[in-house]
Coordinates of N, CA and C in Angstrom, one line a residue:
M22 N -5.5 15.9 1.0 CA -6.3 14.9 0.3 C -5.4 14.1 -0.7
L23 N -4.6 13.3 -0.1 CA -3.6 12.6 -1.0 C -4.3 11.7 -2.0
L24 N -5.5 11.3 -1.7 CA -6.1 10.2 -2.7 C -7.5 10.7 -3.3
A25 N -7.6 12.0 -3.4 CA -8.8 12.4 -4.0 C -9.2 11.8 -5.2
G26 N -10.3 11.2 -5.2 CA -10.8 10.6 -6.5 C -10.3 9.1 -6.8
K27 N -9.3 8.6 -5.8 CA -8.7 7.4 -6.1 C -9.4 6.2 -5.5
T28 N -9.3 5.1 -6.0 CA -9.9 3.9 -5.5 C -8.7 2.9 -5.0
V29 N -8.8 2.5 -3.7 CA -7.8 1.6 -3.2 C -8.5 0.3 -2.6
I30 N -7.9 -0.7 -3.0 CA -8.3 -2.1 -2.4 C -7.4 -2.4 -1.2
V31 N -8.0 -2.8 -0.1 CA -7.2 -3.0 1.1 C -7.7 -4.4 1.5
S32 N -6.7 -5.3 1.4 CA -6.9 -6.8 1.8 C -6.7 -7.0 3.2
G33 N -7.4 -7.8 3.9 CA -7.0 -8.2 5.2 C -7.5 -7.2 6.4
V34 N -8.8 -6.7 6.1 CA -9.3 -5.6 7.0 C -10.0 -6.3 8.2
G35 N -9.3 -6.1 9.3 CA -9.9 -6.5 10.6 C -10.0 -5.3 11.6
A36 N -9.7 -5.7 12.8 CA -9.8 -4.6 13.8 C -8.5 -3.6 13.9
G37 N -7.4 -4.1 13.2 CA -6.2 -3.4 13.5 C -5.7 -2.7 12.3
L38 N -4.5 -3.0 11.7 CA -4.0 -2.2 10.7 C -4.8 -2.0 9.5
G39 N -5.4 -3.1 9.0 CA -6.3 -3.0 7.7 C -7.4 -2.0 8.0
H40 N -8.0 -2.0 9.1 CA -9.1 -0.9 9.4 C -8.5 0.4 9.4
Q41 N -7.3 0.7 9.9 CA -6.6 1.8 9.9 C -6.3 2.3 8.6
I42 N -5.8 1.5 7.8 CA -5.5 1.9 6.4 C -6.7 2.3 5.6
A43 N -7.8 1.5 5.6 CA -9.0 1.8 5.0 C -9.6 3.3 5.4
A44 N -9.5 3.4 6.7 CA -9.9 4.7 7.3 C -9.2 5.9 6.8
T45 N -7.9 5.6 6.7 CA -7.0 6.6 6.2 C -7.2 7.0 4.7
V46 N -7.4 5.9 3.9 CA -7.8 6.2 2.5 C -9.0 7.1 2.4
V47 N -10.0 6.8 3.2 CA -11.3 7.6 3.1 C -11.1 9.0 3.7
R48 N -10.3 9.1 4.7 CA -10.1 10.4 5.2 C -9.3 11.3 4.3
D49 N -8.5 10.6 3.4 CA -7.7 11.4 2.4 C -8.3 11.5 1.1
G50 N -9.7 11.3 1.1 CA -10.5 11.6 -0.1 C -10.6 10.4 -1.1
G51 N -10.2 9.2 -0.7 CA -10.3 8.1 -1.7 C -11.6 7.1 -1.2
N52 N -11.7 6.2 -2.1 CA -12.7 5.1 -2.1 C -11.9 3.9 -1.5
A53 N -12.4 3.3 -0.5 CA -11.7 2.1 0.1 C -12.6 0.9 -0.3
V54 N -12.0 -0.2 -0.8 CA -12.7 -1.5 -1.1 C -12.0 -2.5 -0.2
L55 N -12.8 -2.9 0.7 CA -12.3 -3.9 1.8 C -12.5 -5.3 1.6
G56 N -11.4 -6.0 1.7 CA -11.6 -7.5 1.6 C -11.0 -8.1 2.8
A57 N -11.5 -9.3 3.2 CA -11.1 -10.1 4.3 C -12.1 -11.4 4.3
R58 N -11.6 -12.4 5.1 CA -12.5 -13.7 5.0 C -13.7 -13.5 5.8
T59 N -13.8 -12.7 6.8 CA -15.0 -12.6 7.6 C -16.0 -11.4 7.3
A60 N -17.1 -11.7 6.6 CA -17.9 -10.6 6.2 C -18.4 -9.7 7.3
G61 N -18.8 -10.2 8.4 CA -19.2 -9.4 9.6 C -18.2 -8.2 9.9
N62 N -16.9 -8.7 10.1 CA -15.8 -7.7 10.4 C -15.8 -6.5 9.3
L63 N -16.0 -7.0 8.0 CA -16.0 -6.1 7.0 C -17.0 -5.0 7.2
A64 N -18.2 -5.5 7.3 CA -19.4 -4.6 7.5 C -19.2 -3.7 8.6
K65 N -18.7 -4.2 9.7 CA -18.5 -3.4 11.0 C -17.4 -2.3 10.6
S66 N -16.3 -2.6 9.9 CA -15.3 -1.7 9.6 C -15.7 -0.6 8.7
A67 N -16.5 -1.1 7.7 CA -17.0 -0.1 6.7 C -17.9 0.9 7.3
A68 N -18.8 0.4 8.2 CA -19.8 1.3 8.9 C -19.1 2.3 9.7
E69 N -18.0 1.9 10.4 CA -17.3 2.8 11.3 C -16.6 3.9 10.5
I70 N -15.9 3.5 9.3 CA -15.2 4.4 8.4 C -16.1 5.4 7.7
D71 N -17.3 4.8 7.2 CA -18.0 5.5 6.1 C -19.5 5.1 6.5
P72 N -20.1 5.9 7.4 CA -21.5 5.4 7.9 C -22.5 5.5 6.7
E73 N -22.3 6.5 5.7 CA -23.3 6.7 4.7 C -23.0 5.8 3.5
G74 N -21.9 5.0 3.7 CA -21.5 4.0 2.5 C -21.2 4.6 1.2
L75 N -20.8 5.9 1.2 CA -20.6 6.5 -0.2 C -19.2 6.2 -0.8
H76 N -18.2 6.0 0.2 CA -16.8 5.8 -0.2 C -16.2 4.4 0.1
T77 N -17.1 3.4 0.5 CA -16.5 2.1 0.8 C -17.4 1.0 0.0
A78 N -16.7 -0.1 -0.1 CA -17.5 -1.2 -0.6 C -16.7 -2.5 0.0
H79 N -17.2 -3.4 0.2 CA -16.7 -4.7 0.8 C -17.1 -6.0 0.3
L80 N -16.3 -7.0 0.4 CA -16.6 -8.4 0.0 C -15.8 -9.3 0.5
A81 N -16.5 -10.4 1.2 CA -15.7 -11.4 1.9 C -14.8 -12.1 0.8
T82 N -13.5 -12.1 1.2 CA -12.5 -12.6 0.2 C -11.4 -13.4 0.9
D83 N -11.1 -14.6 0.4 CA -10.1 -15.3 0.9 C -9.0 -15.3 -0.4
I84 N -7.8 -14.7 0.0 CA -6.8 -14.5 -1.0 C -6.1 -15.8 -1.5
T85 N -6.4 -17.0 -0.8 CA -5.9 -18.2 -1.4 C -6.8 -18.7 -2.5
D86 N -7.9 -18.0 -2.8 CA -8.8 -18.4 -4.0 C -8.8 -17.4 -5.0
E87 N -8.2 -17.7 -6.2 CA -8.0 -16.7 -7.3 C -9.4 -16.1 -7.7
A88 N -10.5 -16.9 -7.7 CA -11.8 -16.3 -8.2 C -12.2 -15.2 -7.1
Q89 N -12.0 -15.5 -5.8 CA -12.5 -14.4 -4.8 C -11.6 -13.1 -5.1
C90 N -10.3 -13.4 -5.3 CA -9.5 -12.1 -5.6 C -10.0 -11.4 -6.8
E91 N -10.4 -12.1 -7.8 CA -11.0 -11.5 -9.0 C -12.2 -10.7 -8.8
A92 N -13.1 -11.3 -7.8 CA -14.4 -10.9 -7.5 C -14.2 -9.5 -6.8
L93 N -13.2 -9.4 -5.9 CA -13.0 -8.2 -5.1 C -12.5 -7.0 -6.1
A94 N -11.6 -7.4 -7.0 CA -11.1 -6.4 -8.1 C -12.3 -6.0 -8.8
A95 N -13.2 -7.0 -9.2 CA -14.4 -6.6 -10.1 C -15.3 -5.6 -9.3
L96 N -15.4 -5.9 -8.0 CA -16.4 -5.0 -7.3 C -15.8 -3.6 -7.3
A97 N -14.5 -3.4 -7.1 CA -14.0 -2.0 -7.1 C -14.2 -1.3 -8.4
V98 N -14.1 -2.0 -9.6 CA -14.3 -1.4 -10.8 C -15.8 -1.2 -11.0
E99 N -16.7 -2.1 -10.6 CA -18.0 -1.9 -10.8 C -18.6 -0.8 -9.9
R100 N -18.1 -0.6 -8.7 CA -18.6 0.4 -7.8 C -18.1 1.8 -8.1
F101 N -16.8 1.8 -8.4 CA -16.1 3.2 -8.4 C -15.4 3.3 -9.7
G102 N -15.5 2.3 -10.7 CA -15.0 2.6 -12.0 C -13.4 2.5 -12.3
R103 N -12.7 2.2 -11.2 CA -11.2 2.1 -11.4 C -10.6 1.5 -10.2
I104 N -9.4 1.2 -10.3 CA -8.5 0.8 -9.2 C -7.2 1.5 -9.4
D105 N -6.8 2.2 -8.4 CA -5.6 3.1 -8.4 C -4.5 2.4 -7.5
A106 N -4.9 1.7 -6.5 CA -3.8 1.0 -5.6 C -4.5 -0.2 -4.9
V107 N -3.6 -1.1 -4.6 CA -4.0 -2.1 -3.8 C -2.9 -2.2 -2.6
V108 N -3.4 -2.2 -1.4 CA -2.6 -2.3 -0.2 C -2.9 -3.8 0.5
H109 N -1.8 -4.6 0.6 CA -2.0 -6.0 1.0 C -1.6 -6.1 2.4
V110 N -2.6 -6.2 3.3 CA -2.5 -6.4 4.7 C -2.7 -7.9 5.1
A111 N -3.6 -8.6 4.3 CA -4.0 -10.0 4.6 C -2.7 -10.8 4.8
A112 N -2.6 -11.6 5.9 CA -1.5 -12.4 6.2 C -1.9 -13.5 7.3
W113 N -1.1 -14.4 7.2 CA -1.1 -15.5 8.4 C 0.1 -15.3 9.2
D114 N -0.2 -14.7 10.5 CA 0.9 -14.3 11.3 C 0.8 -15.1 12.7
S115 N -0.1 -16.0 12.7 CA -0.3 -16.6 14.1 C 0.3 -18.0 14.3
Y116 N 1.2 -18.4 13.4 CA 1.8 -19.6 13.6 C 3.3 -19.3 14.1
F117 N 3.6 -19.9 15.2 CA 4.8 -19.5 16.0 C 5.7 -20.8 15.9
G118 N 7.1 -20.4 16.0 CA 8.1 -21.4 16.1 C 9.1 -21.3 15.1
G119 N 10.2 -22.2 15.2 CA 11.4 -22.1 14.3 C 11.4 -23.1 13.4
V120 N 12.5 -23.6 12.9 CA 12.6 -24.6 11.8 C 12.7 -26.0 12.4
E121 N 13.4 -26.2 13.4 CA 13.7 -27.5 14.1 C 12.4 -28.2 14.3
D122 N 11.5 -27.4 14.9 CA 10.1 -28.0 15.4 C 9.1 -27.7 14.4
A123 N 9.4 -27.4 13.1 CA 8.3 -26.8 12.2 C 7.5 -28.0 11.7
D124 N 6.2 -27.6 11.5 CA 5.3 -28.4 10.7 C 5.2 -27.9 9.3
L125 N 6.0 -28.5 8.3 CA 6.2 -27.9 7.1 C 5.0 -27.9 6.2
D126 N 4.0 -28.7 6.6 CA 2.6 -28.5 5.9 C 2.0 -27.2 6.3
T127 N 2.1 -26.8 7.5 CA 1.7 -25.5 8.0 C 2.5 -24.3 7.2
W128 N 3.8 -24.6 7.1 CA 4.6 -23.5 6.4 C 4.1 -23.4 5.0
K129 N 3.7 -24.4 4.3 CA 3.2 -24.4 3.0 C 1.9 -23.5 2.9
A130 N 1.0 -23.6 4.0 CA -0.1 -23.0 4.1 C 0.1 -21.4 4.3
V131 N 1.2 -21.1 5.2 CA 1.5 -19.7 5.5 C 2.1 -19.1 4.2
V132 N 2.9 -19.8 3.5 CA 3.4 -19.3 2.2 C 2.3 -19.1 1.2
D133 N 1.2 -20.0 1.2 CA 0.1 -19.8 0.3 C -0.7 -18.5 0.6
V134 N -0.8 -18.2 1.8 CA -1.5 -17.0 2.1 C -0.6 -15.7 1.8
N135 N 0.6 -15.7 2.5 CA 1.4 -14.5 2.6 C 2.1 -14.2 1.3
L136 N 2.6 -15.1 0.6 CA 3.3 -14.9 -0.6 C 2.4 -15.0 -1.8
L137 N 1.7 -16.2 -2.0 CA 1.1 -16.5 -3.2 C -0.3 -15.8 -3.2
G138 N -0.9 -15.6 -2.0 CA -2.2 -14.8 -1.9 C -2.0 -13.4 -2.3
T139 N -0.9 -12.8 -1.9 CA -0.7 -11.4 -2.3 C -0.4 -11.3 -3.7
L140 N 0.2 -12.3 -4.3 CA 0.6 -12.3 -5.9 C -0.8 -12.5 -6.6
R141 N -1.7 -13.3 -5.9 CA -3.0 -13.5 -6.6 C -3.8 -12.2 -6.6
M142 N -3.9 -11.6 -5.6 CA -4.6 -10.4 -5.3 C -4.0 -9.3 -6.2
T143 N -2.8 -9.3 -6.4 CA -2.1 -8.2 -7.3 C -2.5 -8.5 -8.7
R144 N -2.3 -9.8 -9.1 CA -2.6 -10.1 -10.5 C -4.1 -9.8 -10.9
A145 N -5.0 -10.0 -9.9 CA -6.4 -9.7 -10.2 C -6.7 -8.2 -10.4
C146 N -5.8 -7.4 -9.8 CA -6.0 -5.9 -9.9 C -5.3 -5.3 -11.2
L147 N -4.3 -6.1 -11.8 CA -3.5 -5.6 -12.8 C -4.3 -5.0 -14.1
P148 N -5.3 -5.7 -14.6 CA -6.0 -5.0 -15.7 C -6.5 -3.7 -15.4
A149 N -7.0 -3.3 -14.2 CA -7.5 -2.1 -14.0 C -6.4 -1.1 -13.7
L150 N -5.4 -1.6 -13.0 CA -4.2 -0.7 -12.7 C -3.5 -0.3 -14.0
K151 N -3.4 -1.1 -15.0 CA -2.8 -0.8 -16.2 C -3.5 0.3 -17.0
E152 N -4.5 0.5 -16.7 CA -5.4 1.6 -17.5 C -4.9 3.0 -17.2
R153 N -4.5 3.2 -16.0 CA -3.9 4.6 -15.7 C -2.6 4.6 -14.8
G154 N -2.2 3.5 -14.5 CA -1.0 3.4 -13.5 C -1.6 3.3 -12.2
G155 N -0.7 3.1 -11.3 CA -1.0 3.1 -9.9 C 0.0 2.5 -8.9
S156 N -0.4 1.9 -7.9 CA 0.5 1.5 -6.8 C 0.0 0.3 -6.2
V157 N 1.1 -0.6 -5.9 CA 0.9 -1.9 -5.1 C 1.8 -1.6 -3.9
V158 N 1.1 -1.7 -2.7 CA 1.8 -1.6 -1.4 C 1.6 -2.8 -0.7
V159 N 2.8 -3.4 -0.3 CA 2.8 -4.7 0.4 C 3.2 -4.4 1.9
I160 N 2.3 -4.9 2.8 CA 2.8 -4.8 4.2 C 3.5 -6.0 4.6
G161 N 4.9 -5.7 4.8 CA 5.7 -6.8 5.2 C 6.0 -6.8 6.6
T162 N 7.2 -7.1 7.1 CA 7.5 -7.2 8.5 C 9.1 -7.0 8.7
Q163 N 9.4 -6.2 9.7 CA 10.8 -6.1 10.1 C 11.5 -7.4 10.3
S164 N 10.7 -8.4 10.8 CA 11.3 -9.7 11.2 C 11.8 -10.4 9.8
A165 N 11.5 -9.9 8.8 CA 11.9 -10.6 7.5 C 13.5 -10.2 7.3
V166 N 13.9 -9.1 7.9 CA 15.3 -8.8 7.7 C 16.0 -8.8 9.1
A167 N 15.4 -8.9 10.1 CA 16.0 -8.9 11.5 C 15.0 -9.7 12.4
A168 N 15.2 -10.9 12.7 CA 14.3 -11.7 13.6 C 14.3 -11.2 14.9
P169 N 13.2 -10.9 15.5 CA 13.2 -10.5 17.0 C 13.6 -11.7 17.9
S170 N 14.2 -11.4 18.9 CA 14.5 -12.4 20.0 C 13.3 -12.9 20.8
Q171 N 12.4 -12.0 21.0 CA 11.2 -12.3 21.9 C 10.3 -13.2 21.3
V172 N 10.0 -13.2 20.1 CA 8.8 -13.9 19.5 C 9.4 -14.7 18.2
R173 N 9.3 -16.0 18.1 CA 9.9 -16.6 16.9 C 8.8 -17.0 15.9
Q174 N 8.8 -16.4 14.8 CA 7.8 -16.6 13.7 C 8.5 -16.9 12.5
A175 N 9.3 -17.9 12.2 CA 10.2 -18.3 11.2 C 9.2 -18.3 10.0
A176 N 8.2 -18.9 10.0 CA 7.4 -19.2 8.7 C 6.9 -17.9 8.1
Y177 N 6.4 -16.9 9.0 CA 5.8 -15.7 8.8 C 6.9 -14.8 8.2
A178 N 8.1 -14.8 8.8 CA 9.2 -14.0 8.4 C 9.7 -14.5 7.0
A179 N 9.9 -15.7 6.9 CA 10.4 -16.3 5.5 C 9.4 -16.0 4.4
S180 N 8.2 -16.0 4.6 CA 7.2 -15.8 3.7 C 7.1 -14.3 3.3
K181 N 7.2 -13.6 4.2 CA 7.3 -12.1 4.0 C 8.6 -11.7 3.3
G182 N 9.8 -12.3 3.6 CA 11.0 -12.1 3.0 C 10.9 -12.5 1.5
A183 N 10.2 -13.5 1.3 CA 10.1 -13.9 -0.2 C 9.3 -12.9 -0.9
L184 N 8.3 -12.4 -0.2 CA 7.4 -11.4 -0.9 C 8.2 -10.0 -1.1
T185 N 9.1 -9.7 -0.3 CA 9.9 -8.5 -0.5 C 10.8 -8.8 -1.8
S186 N 11.3 -10.0 -1.8 CA 12.0 -10.3 -3.1 C 11.2 -10.2 -4.3
A187 N 10.0 -10.7 -4.2 CA 9.1 -10.7 -5.4 C 8.8 -9.3 -5.8
M188 N 8.7 -8.3 -4.7 CA 8.5 -6.9 -4.9 C 9.5 -6.3 -6.0
Y189 N 10.8 -6.7 -5.9 CA 11.7 -6.1 -6.9 C 11.3 -6.6 -8.2
S190 N 11.0 -7.9 -8.4 CA 10.6 -8.3 -9.8 C 9.4 -7.6 -10.2
M191 N 8.4 -7.5 -9.4 CA 7.2 -6.8 -9.9 C 7.4 -5.3 -10.2
A192 N 8.3 -4.7 -9.4 CA 8.6 -3.3 -9.9 C 9.1 -3.2 -11.3
W193 N 10.0 -4.0 -11.6 CA 10.5 -4.0 -13.0 C 9.4 -4.3 -14.0
E194 N 8.7 -5.4 -13.6 CA 7.7 -6.0 -14.7 C 6.6 -5.0 -14.8
F195 N 6.1 -4.3 -13.9 CA 4.9 -3.6 -13.9 C 5.3 -2.0 -14.2
G196 N 6.7 -1.7 -14.1 CA 7.0 -0.3 -14.2 C 6.7 0.3 -15.6
P197 N 6.8 -0.4 -16.7 CA 6.4 0.1 -18.0 C 4.9 0.6 -18.0
H198 N 4.1 0.0 -17.2 CA 2.8 0.5 -17.1 C 2.5 1.6 -16.1
R199 N 3.5 2.1 -15.6 CA 3.6 3.1 -14.5 C 2.8 2.7 -13.2
I200 N 3.1 1.4 -12.9 CA 2.6 0.7 -11.7 C 3.8 0.7 -10.7
R201 N 3.7 1.3 -9.6 CA 4.9 1.2 -8.6 C 4.6 0.2 -7.6
V202 N 5.6 -0.5 -7.1 CA 5.5 -1.6 -6.2 C 6.5 -1.4 -4.9
N203 N 5.9 -1.3 -3.9 CA 6.7 -1.0 -2.5 C 6.3 -1.7 -1.4
T204 N 7.1 -1.8 -0.4 CA 6.9 -2.7 0.7 C 7.0 -1.7 2.1
V205 N 6.2 -1.9 3.0 CA 6.2 -1.1 4.3 C 6.6 -2.3 5.3
L206 N 7.7 -2.1 6.1 CA 8.2 -3.0 7.0 C 7.9 -2.5 8.5
P207 N 6.9 -2.9 9.1 CA 6.6 -2.4 10.5 C 7.4 -3.3 11.3
G208 N 7.9 -2.7 12.5 CA 8.5 -3.5 13.6 C 7.3 -3.7 14.7
W209 N 7.7 -3.7 16.0 CA 6.7 -3.7 17.0 C 5.7 -2.5 16.8
M210 N 4.4 -2.8 16.5 CA 3.4 -1.9 16.2 C 2.3 -1.8 17.1
W211 N 2.0 -0.7 17.8 CA 0.9 -0.7 18.9 C -0.3 -0.9 18.1
G212 N -1.0 -1.9 18.4 CA -2.4 -2.3 17.9 C -2.8 -3.5 18.5
P213 N -4.0 -4.1 18.1 CA -4.5 -5.2 18.8 C -3.5 -6.4 19.0
P214 N -2.7 -6.8 18.1 CA -1.8 -8.0 18.4 C -0.8 -7.7 19.4
V215 N -0.1 -6.5 19.4 CA 0.9 -6.2 20.3 C 0.2 -5.9 21.7
Q216 N -1.0 -5.2 21.7 CA -1.5 -5.1 23.0 C -1.9 -6.4 23.7
A217 N -2.3 -7.5 22.9 CA -2.6 -8.7 23.5 C -1.3 -9.3 23.9
Y218 N -0.2 -9.2 23.2 CA 1.1 -9.7 23.6 C 1.5 -9.0 24.9
V219 N 1.4 -7.7 25.1 CA 1.8 -7.1 26.3 C 0.9 -7.5 27.4
Q220 N -0.4 -7.6 27.3 CA -1.3 -8.1 28.3 C -1.0 -9.6 28.8
F221 N -0.8 -10.4 27.8 CA -0.4 -11.8 28.0 C 0.9 -11.9 28.9
T222 N 1.9 -11.3 28.4 CA 3.2 -11.3 29.1 C 3.2 -10.7 30.5
A223 N 2.5 -9.6 30.6 CA 2.3 -9.1 31.9 C 1.7 -9.9 32.9
H224 N 0.5 -10.6 32.5 CA -0.3 -11.6 33.3 C 0.7 -12.8 33.6
T225 N 1.5 -13.3 32.7 CA 2.2 -14.5 32.8 C 3.5 -14.2 33.7
E226 N 4.0 -13.0 33.7 CA 5.1 -12.7 34.6 C 4.7 -12.0 35.8
A227 N 3.4 -11.7 36.0 CA 2.9 -11.0 37.2 C 3.6 -9.6 37.4
V228 N 3.7 -9.0 36.2 CA 4.3 -7.5 36.2 C 3.3 -6.6 35.6
P229 N 3.4 -5.3 35.9 CA 2.6 -4.3 35.3 C 2.8 -4.4 33.6
E230 N 1.7 -4.0 33.0 CA 1.8 -3.9 31.5 C 2.7 -2.8 31.1
S231 N 3.0 -1.8 31.9 CA 3.9 -0.7 31.6 C 5.3 -1.1 31.6
E232 N 5.6 -2.1 32.3 CA 7.0 -2.7 32.4 C 7.2 -3.4 31.0
V233 N 6.3 -4.3 30.6 CA 6.5 -5.0 29.4 C 6.6 -4.0 28.2
L234 N 5.8 -3.1 28.2 CA 5.8 -2.0 27.1 C 7.1 -1.4 27.1
G235 N 7.6 -1.1 28.4 CA 8.9 -0.3 28.5 C 10.1 -1.1 27.9
R236 N 10.0 -2.4 28.0 CA 11.0 -3.3 27.5 C 11.1 -3.1 26.0
L237 N 10.0 -3.0 25.4 CA 9.9 -2.9 23.9 C 10.4 -1.5 23.4
S238 N 9.9 -0.5 24.1 CA 10.1 0.8 23.6 C 11.5 1.3 23.9
E239 N 12.3 0.7 24.9 CA 13.6 1.2 25.3 C 14.6 0.8 24.1
R240 N 14.1 0.0 23.2 CA 15.1 -0.3 22.0 C 14.9 0.5 20.9
M241 N 13.9 1.5 21.0 CA 13.6 2.4 19.9 C 14.3 3.7 20.1
A242 N 14.8 4.3 18.9 CA 15.5 5.5 18.9 C 14.5 6.6 19.3
L243 N 13.2 6.4 19.0 CA 12.2 7.3 19.5 C 11.6 6.6 20.7
P244 N 11.3 7.3 21.6 CA 10.9 6.5 22.9 C 9.5 6.0 23.0
E245 N 9.1 5.4 22.0 CA 7.7 4.9 21.9 C 7.6 4.0 20.7
L246 N 6.5 3.1 20.7 CA 6.3 2.2 19.6 C 5.6 2.9 18.5
A247 N 5.9 2.6 17.2 CA 5.0 3.0 16.2 C 3.7 2.4 16.3
T248 N 2.6 3.1 15.7 CA 1.2 2.6 15.9 C 0.7 2.1 14.6
D249 N -0.4 1.3 14.7 CA -1.1 1.0 13.4 C -1.3 2.3 12.6
G250 N -1.7 3.3 13.2 CA -1.9 4.5 12.4 C -0.7 5.1 11.7
D251 N 0.6 4.9 12.3 CA 1.7 5.4 11.7 C 2.0 4.5 10.5
V252 N 1.8 3.2 10.5 CA 2.1 2.3 9.3 C 1.0 2.6 8.2
A253 N -0.2 3.0 8.7 CA -1.3 3.3 7.6 C -0.8 4.6 7.0
E254 N -0.3 5.6 7.6 CA 0.1 6.8 6.9 C 1.1 6.5 6.0
A255 N 2.1 5.7 6.2 CA 3.1 5.3 5.4 C 2.7 4.7 4.1
A256 N 1.6 3.6 4.4 CA 1.0 3.0 3.2 C 0.2 3.9 2.2
V257 N -0.5 4.8 2.9 CA -1.3 5.7 2.0 C -0.4 6.6 1.2
F258 N 0.7 7.0 1.8 CA 1.7 7.9 1.0 C 2.1 7.2 -0.2
L259 N 2.6 5.9 0.1 CA 3.2 5.1 -1.0 C 2.0 4.8 -2.1
A260 N 0.8 4.8 -1.7 CA -0.3 4.5 -2.6 C -0.6 5.8 -3.4
S261 N -0.1 6.9 -3.0 CA -0.6 8.2 -3.6 C 0.3 8.6 -4.7
D262 N 0.0 9.6 -5.4 CA 0.8 10.2 -6.4 C 2.0 11.0 -5.9
R263 N 2.0 11.3 -4.6 CA 3.1 12.0 -3.9 C 4.4 11.0 -4.0
A264 N 4.1 9.8 -4.2 CA 5.3 8.8 -4.3 C 5.5 8.3 -5.7
R265 N 5.1 9.2 -6.7 CA 5.2 8.8 -8.0 C 6.4 8.3 -8.6
A266 N 7.6 8.7 -7.9 CA 8.9 8.3 -8.3 C 9.5 7.2 -7.5
I267 N 8.8 6.6 -6.5 CA 9.3 5.6 -5.7 C 8.8 4.2 -6.0
T268 N 9.6 3.4 -6.4 CA 9.3 1.9 -6.6 C 10.4 1.1 -6.2
G269 N 10.0 -0.2 -5.9 CA 11.0 -1.2 -5.5 C 11.8 -0.9 -4.2
Q270 N 11.1 -0.2 -3.3 CA 11.7 0.2 -2.1 C 11.0 -0.5 -0.9
S271 N 11.8 -0.6 0.2 CA 11.3 -1.1 1.5 C 11.4 0.0 2.6
L272 N 10.3 0.4 3.2 CA 10.3 1.4 4.1 C 10.0 0.9 5.6
L273 N 11.0 1.0 6.4 CA 10.8 0.5 7.9 C 10.1 1.7 8.5
V274 N 9.1 1.1 9.3 CA 8.3 2.1 10.1 C 8.2 1.4 11.5
N275 N 9.3 1.9 12.2 CA 9.6 1.1 13.5 C 10.2 1.9 14.6
A276 N 9.9 3.3 14.6 CA 10.4 4.2 15.6 C 11.9 4.1 15.8
G277 N 12.6 3.6 14.8 CA 14.1 3.6 14.8 C 14.7 2.3 15.5
E278 N 13.9 1.3 15.7 CA 14.5 0.0 16.3 C 15.6 -0.5 15.5
L279 N 15.3 -0.6 14.2 CA 16.3 -1.1 13.2 C 16.5 0.0 12.2
M280 N 17.9 0.3 12.0 CA 18.2 1.3 10.9 C 19.0 0.7 9.8
R281 N 18.7 1.0 8.6 CA 19.3 0.5 7.4 C 19.6 1.6 6.4

């Protein structure tokens, strides 16, 4: 029970990683406060995780709006009396391409979500986090440090790389309040987005899905992809008191595809 009695805000809760993290928080004894733009998805996720509604709360939240971030933080305090951690999953990862063909206005929007949105949500949680210390966990991406050759997501990678740099500053700034700040860097992660990529590629190339999946997993030191659940376990560990001396660190969860 890593999070017994703790309250954790999870932003960006949908069908994949955000849901898994919230479910792991509740499984490990915590209260999960779910935020995302779509209220229906939040209600569905909360009902699956916590049918009696004793350990979850949720509120439609757009992290580009500071007032909505503050409202989600206020809900956590109102419902459970505290905030012990915030795990940032919310991100815009669906814009593809490089720099030469980039729509820089779209890049600005990606940065507003991935970098500034995460900072807004963190700042909204600070008053409650300062009361007893806690943890900020950012879900980044391996592509911020080693861009994959298969999929070009320059804006996403750049915004997440900037967020990792911001993590170092936040770790020093918040450290005196015993607030830790860390980043989890997933690589290829078996969950809804990668499942869709495998299905699309297999259909496009007229090959079995197992062949496409094999091309991905053969690059891993472990002969399989990490899963949403694996990344959720790492995030919950960093949110817990078991990681009380860990701050300013980036943890790759990638089955050994990239080692540093």
